[in-house]
Amino acid sequence: MASAPQLPQVCVVYLLRTDERGIRQVLLGRKKLGLGQGKFVAPGGKLEPGETPTDAAVREVAEESGVLVAPEDLQVRGSLDYHFPHREAWSQRSHVFVCEKWRGIPRESNELNPEWVDLSAVPYAEMWDDARFWLPAVLAGGEVRRDFTFGEDLASVVDATLSAHRPNR
């Protein structure tokens, strides 16, 4: 039996902080170009040839937000497999990280205009549809291993299952 083709690899990093009011916040921003344009997302992107998910996470956070994170400060929180049967080129495996230590102040880039959002006000309705299934648990300290299949509209989750895959570290 032939094995399934390996999905392209991407990463996403949720920077968390407690603000001066004592409120927990996450860094999100509207995606300016490419896949997911107009949606609220966290910094992240494709792994380059030879990169590990951790290497890509460090690079993508710097490129998209101007913030510097150390590899040892990234907390692996799991992985997500995204399947787009109506547009296979969009299918991918996303490695999920959380980080609570960094250097610098988030700034706008050509990809993202980052802003701090209270955890109680995360705009799930303006994010990819899958986020509502798993992101609240990850932001609360949990882990995730899920498979999501998106429908013909390329925006709505039509199947969400626990995943049997193991994330690359």
JSON list of C-alpha atoms in Angstrom, two decimals:
[
{"chain": "A", "resi": 1, "resn": "MET", "atom": "CA", "xyz": [0.00, 0.00, 0.00]},
{"chain": "A", "resi": 2, "resn": "ALA", "atom": "CA", "xyz": [1.42, 3.40, -0.97]},
{"chain": "A", "resi": 3, "resn": "SER", "atom": "CA", "xyz": [1.84, 5.95, 1.79]},
{"chain": "A", "resi": 4, "resn": "ALA", "atom": "CA", "xyz": [0.06, 9.28, 1.62]},
{"chain": "A", "resi": 5, "resn": "PRO", "atom": "CA", "xyz": [2.15, 12.12, 0.21]},
{"chain": "A", "resi": 6, "resn": "GLN", "atom": "CA", "xyz": [3.80, 14.31, 2.82]},
{"chain": "A", "resi": 7, "resn": "LEU", "atom": "CA", "xyz": [2.04, 17.61, 3.36]},
{"chain": "A", "resi": 8, "resn": "PRO", "atom": "CA", "xyz": [3.93, 20.89, 2.93]},
{"chain": "A", "resi": 9, "resn": "GLN", "atom": "CA", "xyz": [5.10, 22.14, 6.34]},
{"chain": "A", "resi": 10, "resn": "VAL", "atom": "CA", "xyz": [4.21, 25.50, 7.93]},
{"chain": "A", "resi": 11, "resn": "CYS", "atom": "CA", "xyz": [4.38, 26.95, 11.44]},
{"chain": "A", "resi": 12, "resn": "VAL", "atom": "CA", "xyz": [2.41, 29.41, 13.56]},
{"chain": "A", "resi": 13, "resn": "VAL", "atom": "CA", "xyz": [3.49, 31.16, 16.78]},
{"chain": "A", "resi": 14, "resn": "TYR", "atom": "CA", "xyz": [1.14, 32.62, 19.38]},
{"chain": "A", "resi": 15, "resn": "LEU", "atom": "CA", "xyz": [2.98, 35.24, 21.45]},
{"chain": "A", "resi": 16, "resn": "LEU", "atom": "CA", "xyz": [1.32, 35.64, 24.85]},
{"chain": "A", "resi": 17, "resn": "ARG", "atom": "CA", "xyz": [1.72, 38.36, 27.46]},
{"chain": "A", "resi": 18, "resn": "THR", "atom": "CA", "xyz": [0.04, 39.84, 30.52]},
{"chain": "A", "resi": 19, "resn": "ASP", "atom": "CA", "xyz": [-0.57, 43.56, 29.99]},
{"chain": "A", "resi": 20, "resn": "GLU", "atom": "CA", "xyz": [-0.35, 46.37, 32.55]},
{"chain": "A", "resi": 21, "resn": "ARG", "atom": "CA", "xyz": [-3.99, 45.71, 33.58]},
{"chain": "A", "resi": 22, "resn": "GLY", "atom": "CA", "xyz": [-3.16, 42.08, 34.37]},
{"chain": "A", "resi": 23, "resn": "ILE", "atom": "CA", "xyz": [-5.08, 40.90, 31.28]},
{"chain": "A", "resi": 24, "resn": "ARG", "atom": "CA", "xyz": [-3.73, 37.98, 29.22]},
{"chain": "A", "resi": 25, "resn": "GLN", "atom": "CA", "xyz": [-3.26, 38.86, 25.55]},
{"chain": "A", "resi": 26, "resn": "VAL", "atom": "CA", "xyz": [-2.18, 37.22, 22.30]},
{"chain": "A", "resi": 27, "resn": "LEU", "atom": "CA", "xyz": [-0.46, 38.85, 19.31]},
{"chain": "A", "resi": 28, "resn": "LEU", "atom": "CA", "xyz": [-2.64, 38.61, 16.18]},
{"chain": "A", "resi": 29, "resn": "GLY", "atom": "CA", "xyz": [-2.94, 40.65, 13.02]},
{"chain": "A", "resi": 30, "resn": "ARG", "atom": "CA", "xyz": [-4.81, 40.84, 9.74]},
{"chain": "A", "resi": 31, "resn": "LYS", "atom": "CA", "xyz": [-3.03, 38.96, 6.98]},
{"chain": "A", "resi": 32, "resn": "LYS", "atom": "CA", "xyz": [-2.18, 41.43, 4.23]},
{"chain": "A", "resi": 33, "resn": "LEU", "atom": "CA", "xyz": [-1.36, 39.05, 1.37]},
{"chain": "A", "resi": 34, "resn": "GLY", "atom": "CA", "xyz": [-1.45, 35.47, 0.23]},
{"chain": "A", "resi": 35, "resn": "LEU", "atom": "CA", "xyz": [-3.37, 32.55, 1.67]},
{"chain": "A", "resi": 36, "resn": "GLY", "atom": "CA", "xyz": [-5.74, 33.84, 4.35]},
{"chain": "A", "resi": 37, "resn": "GLN", "atom": "CA", "xyz": [-5.60, 37.48, 3.25]},
{"chain": "A", "resi": 38, "resn": "GLY", "atom": "CA", "xyz": [-7.93, 39.60, 5.41]},
{"chain": "A", "resi": 39, "resn": "LYS", "atom": "CA", "xyz": [-8.18, 37.03, 8.21]},
{"chain": "A", "resi": 40, "resn": "PHE", "atom": "CA", "xyz": [-6.77, 37.49, 11.72]},
{"chain": "A", "resi": 41, "resn": "VAL", "atom": "CA", "xyz": [-3.74, 35.22, 12.12]},
{"chain": "A", "resi": 42, "resn": "ALA", "atom": "CA", "xyz": [-0.63, 34.86, 14.27]},
{"chain": "A", "resi": 43, "resn": "PRO", "atom": "CA", "xyz": [2.89, 35.15, 12.83]},
{"chain": "A", "resi": 44, "resn": "GLY", "atom": "CA", "xyz": [3.93, 32.08, 10.86]},
{"chain": "A", "resi": 45, "resn": "GLY", "atom": "CA", "xyz": [4.56, 30.65, 7.44]},
{"chain": "A", "resi": 46, "resn": "LYS", "atom": "CA", "xyz": [6.22, 28.03, 5.28]},
{"chain": "A", "resi": 47, "resn": "LEU", "atom": "CA", "xyz": [9.31, 26.08, 6.26]},
{"chain": "A", "resi": 48, "resn": "GLU", "atom": "CA", "xyz": [12.20, 26.73, 3.89]},
{"chain": "A", "resi": 49, "resn": "PRO", "atom": "CA", "xyz": [14.27, 23.79, 2.58]},
{"chain": "A", "resi": 50, "resn": "GLY", "atom": "CA", "xyz": [16.38, 22.33, 5.39]},
{"chain": "A", "resi": 51, "resn": "GLU", "atom": "CA", "xyz": [14.58, 24.26, 8.15]},
{"chain": "A", "resi": 52, "resn": "THR", "atom": "CA", "xyz": [13.07, 22.64, 11.20]},
{"chain": "A", "resi": 53, "resn": "PRO", "atom": "CA", "xyz": [9.67, 23.87, 12.41]},
{"chain": "A", "resi": 54, "resn": "THR", "atom": "CA", "xyz": [11.46, 25.65, 15.28]},
{"chain": "A", "resi": 55, "resn": "ASP", "atom": "CA", "xyz": [13.92, 27.38, 12.91]},
{"chain": "A", "resi": 56, "resn": "ALA", "atom": "CA", "xyz": [11.03, 28.53, 10.72]},
{"chain": "A", "resi": 57, "resn": "ALA", "atom": "CA", "xyz": [9.08, 29.79, 13.74]},
{"chain": "A", "resi": 58, "resn": "VAL", "atom": "CA", "xyz": [12.00, 31.97, 14.87]},
{"chain": "A", "resi": 59, "resn": "ARG", "atom": "CA", "xyz": [12.46, 33.36, 11.34]},
{"chain": "A", "resi": 60, "resn": "GLU", "atom": "CA", "xyz": [8.76, 33.95, 10.63]},
{"chain": "A", "resi": 61, "resn": "VAL", "atom": "CA", "xyz": [8.10, 35.80, 13.91]},
{"chain": "A", "resi": 62, "resn": "ALA", "atom": "CA", "xyz": [11.02, 38.15, 13.17]},
{"chain": "A", "resi": 63, "resn": "GLU", "atom": "CA", "xyz": [9.96, 38.71, 9.54]},
{"chain": "A", "resi": 64, "resn": "GLU", "atom": "CA", "xyz": [6.27, 39.27, 10.25]},
{"chain": "A", "resi": 65, "resn": "SER", "atom": "CA", "xyz": [6.35, 41.13, 13.58]},
{"chain": "A", "resi": 66, "resn": "GLY", "atom": "CA", "xyz": [9.91, 42.41, 14.14]},
{"chain": "A", "resi": 67, "resn": "VAL", "atom": "CA", "xyz": [10.06, 40.48, 17.42]},
{"chain": "A", "resi": 68, "resn": "LEU", "atom": "CA", "xyz": [13.01, 38.21, 18.21]},
{"chain": "A", "resi": 69, "resn": "VAL", "atom": "CA", "xyz": [12.36, 34.86, 19.88]},
{"chain": "A", "resi": 70, "resn": "ALA", "atom": "CA", "xyz": [14.93, 32.31, 21.03]},
{"chain": "A", "resi": 71, "resn": "PRO", "atom": "CA", "xyz": [14.37, 28.70, 19.94]},
{"chain": "A", "resi": 72, "resn": "GLU", "atom": "CA", "xyz": [14.47, 27.52, 23.55]},
{"chain": "A", "resi": 73, "resn": "ASP", "atom": "CA", "xyz": [11.59, 29.87, 24.44]},
{"chain": "A", "resi": 74, "resn": "LEU", "atom": "CA", "xyz": [9.21, 28.31, 21.90]},
{"chain": "A", "resi": 75, "resn": "GLN", "atom": "CA", "xyz": [6.75, 25.88, 23.46]},
{"chain": "A", "resi": 76, "resn": "VAL", "atom": "CA", "xyz": [5.61, 23.13, 21.08]},
{"chain": "A", "resi": 77, "resn": "ARG", "atom": "CA", "xyz": [1.84, 22.84, 21.39]},
{"chain": "A", "resi": 78, "resn": "GLY", "atom": "CA", "xyz": [1.13, 20.33, 18.62]},
{"chain": "A", "resi": 79, "resn": "SER", "atom": "CA", "xyz": [0.29, 20.17, 14.97]},
{"chain": "A", "resi": 80, "resn": "LEU", "atom": "CA", "xyz": [-2.65, 20.45, 12.61]},
{"chain": "A", "resi": 81, "resn": "ASP", "atom": "CA", "xyz": [-3.18, 18.80, 9.24]},
{"chain": "A", "resi": 82, "resn": "TYR", "atom": "CA", "xyz": [-5.25, 20.88, 6.83]},
{"chain": "A", "resi": 83, "resn": "HIS", "atom": "CA", "xyz": [-6.87, 19.18, 3.84]},
{"chain": "A", "resi": 84, "resn": "PHE", "atom": "CA", "xyz": [-8.40, 21.13, 0.97]},
{"chain": "A", "resi": 85, "resn": "PRO", "atom": "CA", "xyz": [-9.75, 18.46, -1.41]},
{"chain": "A", "resi": 86, "resn": "HIS", "atom": "CA", "xyz": [-11.07, 21.18, -3.74]},
{"chain": "A", "resi": 87, "resn": "ARG", "atom": "CA", "xyz": [-7.69, 22.95, -3.86]},
{"chain": "A", "resi": 88, "resn": "GLU", "atom": "CA", "xyz": [-4.97, 20.42, -2.98]},
{"chain": "A", "resi": 89, "resn": "ALA", "atom": "CA", "xyz": [-2.18, 23.02, -3.22]},
{"chain": "A", "resi": 90, "resn": "TRP", "atom": "CA", "xyz": [-3.52, 24.59, 0.00]},
{"chain": "A", "resi": 91, "resn": "SER", "atom": "CA", "xyz": [-3.22, 21.36, 2.04]},
{"chain": "A", "resi": 92, "resn": "GLN", "atom": "CA", "xyz": [-0.51, 21.55, 4.70]},
{"chain": "A", "resi": 93, "resn": "ARG", "atom": "CA", "xyz": [0.72, 20.53, 8.16]},
{"chain": "A", "resi": 94, "resn": "SER", "atom": "CA", "xyz": [1.00, 23.40, 10.64]},
{"chain": "A", "resi": 95, "resn": "HIS", "atom": "CA", "xyz": [3.31, 23.18, 13.67]},
{"chain": "A", "resi": 96, "resn": "VAL", "atom": "CA", "xyz": [1.83, 25.16, 16.57]},
{"chain": "A", "resi": 97, "resn": "PHE", "atom": "CA", "xyz": [3.99, 27.07, 19.05]},
{"chain": "A", "resi": 98, "resn": "VAL", "atom": "CA", "xyz": [3.36, 29.41, 21.99]},
{"chain": "A", "resi": 99, "resn": "CYS", "atom": "CA", "xyz": [5.99, 31.86, 23.23]},
{"chain": "A", "resi": 100, "resn": "GLU", "atom": "CA", "xyz": [5.97, 34.06, 26.33]},
{"chain": "A", "resi": 101, "resn": "LYS", "atom": "CA", "xyz": [9.50, 35.52, 26.08]},
{"chain": "A", "resi": 102, "resn": "TRP", "atom": "CA", "xyz": [10.88, 37.70, 23.28]},
{"chain": "A", "resi": 103, "resn": "ARG", "atom": "CA", "xyz": [12.81, 40.87, 22.55]},
{"chain": "A", "resi": 104, "resn": "GLY", "atom": "CA", "xyz": [11.47, 43.90, 20.75]},
{"chain": "A", "resi": 105, "resn": "ILE", "atom": "CA", "xyz": [8.16, 45.60, 20.11]},
{"chain": "A", "resi": 106, "resn": "PRO", "atom": "CA", "xyz": [5.80, 44.20, 17.47]},
{"chain": "A", "resi": 107, "resn": "ARG", "atom": "CA", "xyz": [5.67, 46.31, 14.31]},
{"chain": "A", "resi": 108, "resn": "GLU", "atom": "CA", "xyz": [3.86, 46.17, 11.00]},
{"chain": "A", "resi": 109, "resn": "SER", "atom": "CA", "xyz": [5.41, 44.19, 8.15]},
{"chain": "A", "resi": 110, "resn": "ASN", "atom": "CA", "xyz": [4.42, 43.61, 4.52]},
{"chain": "A", "resi": 111, "resn": "GLU", "atom": "CA", "xyz": [2.53, 40.47, 5.66]},
{"chain": "A", "resi": 112, "resn": "LEU", "atom": "CA", "xyz": [0.90, 41.42, 8.95]},
{"chain": "A", "resi": 113, "resn": "ASN", "atom": "CA", "xyz": [-0.19, 44.38, 11.07]},
{"chain": "A", "resi": 114, "resn": "PRO", "atom": "CA", "xyz": [0.16, 42.85, 14.57]},
{"chain": "A", "resi": 115, "resn": "GLU", "atom": "CA", "xyz": [-1.84, 43.98, 17.58]},
{"chain": "A", "resi": 116, "resn": "TRP", "atom": "CA", "xyz": [-2.36, 42.69, 21.11]},
{"chain": "A", "resi": 117, "resn": "VAL", "atom": "CA", "xyz": [-5.79, 41.13, 21.63]},
{"chain": "A", "resi": 118, "resn": "ASP", "atom": "CA", "xyz": [-7.29, 40.21, 25.00]},
{"chain": "A", "resi": 119, "resn": "LEU", "atom": "CA", "xyz": [-7.79, 36.44, 25.24]},
{"chain": "A", "resi": 120, "resn": "SER", "atom": "CA", "xyz": [-11.44, 37.14, 26.08]},
{"chain": "A", "resi": 121, "resn": "ALA", "atom": "CA", "xyz": [-11.86, 38.99, 22.75]},
{"chain": "A", "resi": 122, "resn": "VAL", "atom": "CA", "xyz": [-10.08, 36.77, 20.20]},
{"chain": "A", "resi": 123, "resn": "PRO", "atom": "CA", "xyz": [-11.96, 37.39, 16.90]},
{"chain": "A", "resi": 124, "resn": "TYR", "atom": "CA", "xyz": [-12.65, 33.74, 15.99]},
{"chain": "A", "resi": 125, "resn": "ALA", "atom": "CA", "xyz": [-15.32, 34.77, 13.45]},
{"chain": "A", "resi": 126, "resn": "GLU", "atom": "CA", "xyz": [-12.61, 36.66, 11.51]},
{"chain": "A", "resi": 127, "resn": "MET", "atom": "CA", "xyz": [-10.05, 33.82, 11.60]},
{"chain": "A", "resi": 128, "resn": "TRP", "atom": "CA", "xyz": [-9.76, 30.55, 9.70]},
{"chain": "A", "resi": 129, "resn": "ASP", "atom": "CA", "xyz": [-12.81, 28.43, 10.61]},
{"chain": "A", "resi": 130, "resn": "ASP", "atom": "CA", "xyz": [-10.73, 25.71, 12.31]},
{"chain": "A", "resi": 131, "resn": "ALA", "atom": "CA", "xyz": [-9.37, 28.07, 15.01]},
{"chain": "A", "resi": 132, "resn": "ARG", "atom": "CA", "xyz": [-12.59, 27.87, 17.04]},
{"chain": "A", "resi": 133, "resn": "PHE", "atom": "CA", "xyz": [-12.07, 24.11, 17.47]},
{"chain": "A", "resi": 134, "resn": "TRP", "atom": "CA", "xyz": [-8.58, 24.18, 18.98]},
{"chain": "A", "resi": 135, "resn": "LEU", "atom": "CA", "xyz": [-7.13, 27.65, 19.64]},
{"chain": "A", "resi": 136, "resn": "PRO", "atom": "CA", "xyz": [-8.98, 28.34, 22.93]},
{"chain": "A", "resi": 137, "resn": "ALA", "atom": "CA", "xyz": [-7.43, 25.21, 24.47]},
{"chain": "A", "resi": 138, "resn": "VAL", "atom": "CA", "xyz": [-3.92, 26.05, 23.20]},
{"chain": "A", "resi": 139, "resn": "LEU", "atom": "CA", "xyz": [-4.15, 29.61, 24.52]},
{"chain": "A", "resi": 140, "resn": "ALA", "atom": "CA", "xyz": [-5.21, 28.14, 27.88]},
{"chain": "A", "resi": 141, "resn": "GLY", "atom": "CA", "xyz": [-2.08, 25.92, 28.01]},
{"chain": "A", "resi": 142, "resn": "GLY", "atom": "CA", "xyz": [-3.26, 22.81, 26.16]},
{"chain": "A", "resi": 143, "resn": "GLU", "atom": "CA", "xyz": [-1.96, 20.91, 23.15]},
{"chain": "A", "resi": 144, "resn": "VAL", "atom": "CA", "xyz": [-3.54, 20.00, 19.83]},
{"chain": "A", "resi": 145, "resn": "ARG", "atom": "CA", "xyz": [-3.31, 17.21, 17.25]},
{"chain": "A", "resi": 146, "resn": "ARG", "atom": "CA", "xyz": [-6.15, 17.55, 14.74]},
{"chain": "A", "resi": 147, "resn": "ASP", "atom": "CA", "xyz": [-7.02, 16.97, 11.10]},
{"chain": "A", "resi": 148, "resn": "PHE", "atom": "CA", "xyz": [-9.31, 19.46, 9.37]},
{"chain": "A", "resi": 149, "resn": "THR", "atom": "CA", "xyz": [-10.97, 19.12, 5.99]},
{"chain": "A", "resi": 150, "resn": "PHE", "atom": "CA", "xyz": [-12.32, 22.26, 4.35]},
{"chain": "A", "resi": 151, "resn": "GLY", "atom": "CA", "xyz": [-15.31, 22.32, 2.02]},
{"chain": "A", "resi": 152, "resn": "GLU", "atom": "CA", "xyz": [-15.86, 23.52, -1.51]},
{"chain": "A", "resi": 153, "resn": "ASP", "atom": "CA", "xyz": [-16.00, 27.14, -0.34]},
{"chain": "A", "resi": 154, "resn": "LEU", "atom": "CA", "xyz": [-12.36, 26.73, 0.87]},
{"chain": "A", "resi": 155, "resn": "ALA", "atom": "CA", "xyz": [-13.36, 28.47, 4.12]},
{"chain": "A", "resi": 156, "resn": "SER", "atom": "CA", "xyz": [-15.65, 26.16, 6.12]},
{"chain": "A", "resi": 157, "resn": "VAL", "atom": "CA", "xyz": [-14.52, 23.12, 8.09]},
{"chain": "A", "resi": 158, "resn": "VAL", "atom": "CA", "xyz": [-16.54, 20.08, 6.99]},
{"chain": "A", "resi": 159, "resn": "ASP", "atom": "CA", "xyz": [-14.65, 17.50, 9.06]},
{"chain": "A", "resi": 160, "resn": "ALA", "atom": "CA", "xyz": [-12.58, 17.81, 12.23]},
{"chain": "A", "resi": 161, "resn": "THR", "atom": "CA", "xyz": [-11.01, 14.71, 13.76]},
{"chain": "A", "resi": 162, "resn": "LEU", "atom": "CA", "xyz": [-8.36, 13.86, 16.30]},
{"chain": "A", "resi": 163, "resn": "SER", "atom": "CA", "xyz": [-5.11, 13.23, 14.50]},
{"chain": "A", "resi": 164, "resn": "ALA", "atom": "CA", "xyz": [-2.97, 10.12, 14.57]},
{"chain": "A", "resi": 165, "resn": "HIS", "atom": "CA", "xyz": [0.13, 11.88, 13.20]},
{"chain": "A", "resi": 166, "resn": "ARG", "atom": "CA", "xyz": [3.11, 12.86, 15.32]},
{"chain": "A", "resi": 167, "resn": "PRO", "atom": "CA", "xyz": [4.53, 16.37, 14.95]},
{"chain": "A", "resi": 168, "resn": "ASN", "atom": "CA", "xyz": [8.09, 16.97, 13.77]},
{"chain": "A", "resi": 169, "resn": "ARG", "atom": "CA", "xyz": [10.13, 18.94, 16.28]}
]
